[in-house]
């Protein structure tokens, strides 16, 4: 089935759920495991949806448990980027919309099911935006520190994408990733704070881990949350914890 006429179906692209995919991966040579095929679904659990206007960035976490019981913590920063007019859109087999899966920048596909963002807009001055997720996988769960790392890497990526007239980065983004993966030591429970920097012009960062016998076990405090819970909710929280129920 050929794609619908772009002039009258701009809304269709907003109703279509596109399939997320991994665009780029980086890992240290010592821990170069292939990413899980389910990783894009964890980063964008509702699929990839195109929107009319850019939205604020958001942060989230998830946990991957391997066959050996080892946990890998995912820390995701989702930002929205404007799609170039040359972005290829592969419509779903059924014509798109109503929850069907499409593909952005699809490679080999039926030419009758391919459009571009420019054709869909048809000269309209509006734009489309799509989410892009930066994800850090770590054996340790440090959401505050790793969120700061992702935001710093996003700043570096934004600088590298500026016009040719802007000064180039002193070091490529890969150098900052290499430093983070290979040179920044893991914070030990009860040990001193680990302080590090990802590049010139970026704020210094630190990560610490409380002793295992104390809260919090990660780098964010639970005191503020517990102080705001009433007696009944506090009892229910401990009941869920004892029964291992998900909140």
XYZ file of C-alpha atoms in Angstrom:
247
model
C 0.000 0.000 0.000
C 1.477 3.377 -0.962
C 1.926 5.973 1.789
C -0.936 8.419 2.158
C -0.705 11.843 0.496
C 1.626 13.853 2.691
C -0.299 17.130 2.353
C -3.366 15.765 4.167
C -1.776 13.287 6.547
C 0.727 15.224 8.647
C -1.156 14.004 11.714
C -0.519 10.374 10.738
C 3.176 10.564 11.592
C 2.252 11.727 15.110
C -0.086 8.761 15.559
C 2.497 6.195 14.465
C 4.749 4.446 16.978
C 8.191 3.954 15.470
C 10.627 1.218 16.430
C 13.616 2.535 18.448
C 17.077 1.227 17.600
C 20.652 1.572 18.852
C 22.564 4.150 16.813
C 25.965 4.023 18.545
C 27.592 2.055 21.351
C 30.805 2.509 23.288
C 32.399 0.193 25.824
C 35.839 -0.374 27.270
C 37.840 -3.225 25.665
C 37.817 -5.118 28.975
C 34.004 -5.161 29.169
C 32.946 -5.196 25.554
C 29.734 -7.203 25.913
C 27.161 -6.719 23.182
C 24.178 -4.660 24.362
C 20.969 -6.505 25.064
C 18.553 -6.552 22.082
C 15.889 -5.339 24.513
C 17.874 -2.226 25.448
C 15.982 0.189 23.112
C 12.678 -0.952 24.621
C 13.966 -0.202 28.127
C 15.203 3.237 27.057
C 11.946 4.127 25.266
C 9.324 1.761 26.745
C 6.438 3.504 24.952
C 8.206 3.380 21.611
C 9.467 6.301 19.559
C 6.796 8.941 19.030
C 7.301 12.035 16.889
C 6.013 15.334 18.281
C 5.396 18.811 16.896
C 7.485 20.767 19.408
C 10.602 20.068 21.445
C 9.935 18.890 24.985
C 12.071 19.183 28.124
C 14.637 16.466 28.652
C 13.775 13.722 31.104
C 15.773 11.166 33.059
C 14.961 7.612 34.098
C 16.544 4.374 35.288
C 16.002 0.658 34.770
C 17.624 -2.621 35.801
C 18.743 -5.513 33.578
C 19.260 -8.850 35.355
C 21.468 -11.398 33.623
C 21.182 -15.183 33.663
C 23.808 -15.270 36.401
C 21.756 -12.900 38.574
C 24.113 -9.955 38.073
C 22.422 -6.609 37.718
C 23.212 -3.904 35.215
C 21.735 -0.486 35.931
C 20.657 1.707 33.040
C 20.613 5.503 33.400
C 18.828 7.285 30.523
C 18.662 10.928 29.483
C 16.055 11.564 26.772
C 16.221 14.759 24.737
C 14.229 15.869 21.694
C 15.986 16.759 18.438
C 14.579 18.393 15.331
C 14.381 15.974 12.413
C 16.084 17.059 9.187
C 13.857 17.286 6.134
C 15.811 14.391 4.573
C 14.885 11.933 7.347
C 13.337 8.831 5.749
C 10.076 7.507 7.182
C 9.095 3.893 6.474
C 5.386 3.483 7.076
C 4.050 0.299 8.710
C 2.733 -2.454 6.471
C -0.855 -1.605 7.380
C -0.448 2.059 6.493
C 0.604 3.423 9.891
C -1.179 4.949 12.824
C -3.155 3.438 15.684
C -0.138 1.960 17.404
C 1.511 0.371 14.352
C 5.304 0.285 14.173
C 7.165 2.359 11.600
C 10.867 2.991 11.071
C 12.840 6.238 10.951
C 15.762 6.398 8.510
C 14.904 2.907 7.295
C 17.315 1.267 4.879
C 16.011 -1.322 2.423
C 12.226 -1.161 2.277
C 9.390 -1.033 -0.199
C 9.787 2.350 -1.971
C 6.013 2.737 -1.979
C 6.040 2.897 1.825
C 8.838 5.480 2.164
C 8.419 9.219 2.664
C 10.698 11.973 3.916
C 9.982 14.559 6.577
C 10.251 17.265 3.900
C 7.602 15.592 1.747
C 5.294 15.092 4.701
C 5.517 18.756 5.710
C 5.045 19.849 2.096
C 6.712 23.235 2.567
C 5.010 23.927 5.889
C 7.100 26.123 8.247
C 6.553 23.690 11.137
C 8.992 20.997 12.298
C 8.936 17.509 13.759
C 10.974 16.379 16.763
C 11.983 12.886 17.842
C 13.419 11.629 21.135
C 17.062 10.603 21.350
C 18.240 8.669 24.393
C 21.722 8.680 25.908
C 22.146 5.642 28.150
C 24.917 4.713 30.574
C 25.019 1.093 31.775
C 26.793 0.533 35.067
C 27.252 -2.221 37.636
C 26.573 0.412 40.306
C 23.420 2.493 40.679
C 24.370 6.175 41.024
C 21.486 8.087 39.417
C 22.437 11.594 40.533
C 26.086 11.375 39.466
C 25.407 9.535 36.213
C 22.605 11.924 35.305
C 25.123 14.751 35.664
C 27.514 12.775 33.417
C 24.835 12.313 30.759
C 23.926 16.000 30.840
C 27.617 16.907 30.461
C 27.973 14.526 27.500
C 24.830 16.034 25.967
C 26.424 19.486 26.273
C 29.529 18.205 24.498
C 27.398 16.663 21.752
C 25.506 19.942 21.301
C 28.788 21.843 21.004
C 30.175 19.418 18.428
C 27.011 19.835 16.328
C 27.299 23.625 16.142
C 28.082 25.543 12.985
C 31.506 25.312 11.388
C 32.266 28.839 12.623
C 32.197 27.692 16.254
C 35.447 26.614 17.913
C 35.943 22.837 17.823
C 36.012 20.730 20.962
C 39.394 20.454 22.644
C 38.904 16.677 22.862
C 36.429 14.375 21.093
C 33.493 13.047 23.083
C 35.046 9.560 22.924
C 37.937 10.864 25.026
C 35.511 11.886 27.780
C 33.819 8.481 27.599
C 37.169 6.700 27.791
C 38.110 8.756 30.837
C 34.772 8.002 32.528
C 34.927 4.246 31.835
C 38.637 3.560 32.407
C 39.967 6.228 34.755
C 37.187 7.161 37.180
C 37.259 4.644 40.061
C 34.103 3.133 41.469
C 32.895 4.656 44.738
C 33.186 2.213 47.636
C 30.577 1.921 50.416
C 31.684 4.142 53.265
C 34.709 5.341 51.299
C 35.670 8.872 50.277
C 33.859 10.709 47.524
C 35.272 10.198 44.028
C 35.778 13.519 42.251
C 36.267 13.777 38.498
C 35.757 15.970 35.441
C 34.702 15.036 31.913
C 36.240 17.952 30.043
C 37.266 21.589 30.007
C 34.413 23.987 30.673
C 32.274 21.318 32.333
C 31.484 21.440 36.060
C 33.396 19.116 38.409
C 31.469 16.046 39.536
C 31.586 13.646 42.427
C 30.005 10.387 43.499
C 29.946 8.727 46.916
C 28.405 5.659 48.486
C 27.241 5.349 52.086
C 28.195 2.311 54.208
C 26.100 -0.780 53.539
C 24.688 -0.593 57.060
C 23.205 2.858 56.463
C 20.757 4.575 54.133
C 21.140 5.574 51.423
C 22.996 2.801 49.614
C 23.197 4.982 46.476
C 24.042 8.650 45.998
C 20.610 10.103 46.747
C 19.009 10.553 50.168
C 15.776 8.929 51.277
C 15.314 11.126 54.336
C 13.313 13.756 52.459
C 10.899 11.121 51.148
C 10.448 9.353 54.488
C 9.851 12.641 56.338
C 6.913 13.417 54.042
C 5.170 10.078 54.549
C 2.412 9.844 57.116
C 2.348 6.984 59.667
C -0.026 4.805 57.625
C 1.971 5.201 54.407
C 5.220 4.544 56.251
C 3.831 1.281 57.697
C 2.556 0.294 54.234
C 6.004 1.014 52.740
C 7.681 -1.362 55.196
C 4.923 -3.927 54.583
C 5.651 -3.839 50.839
C 9.373 -4.110 51.486
C 8.928 -7.173 53.740
C 6.618 -8.843 51.206
C 8.909 -7.826 48.313
C 6.026 -6.190 46.481
C 6.675 -3.660 43.734
C 5.537 -0.111 44.504
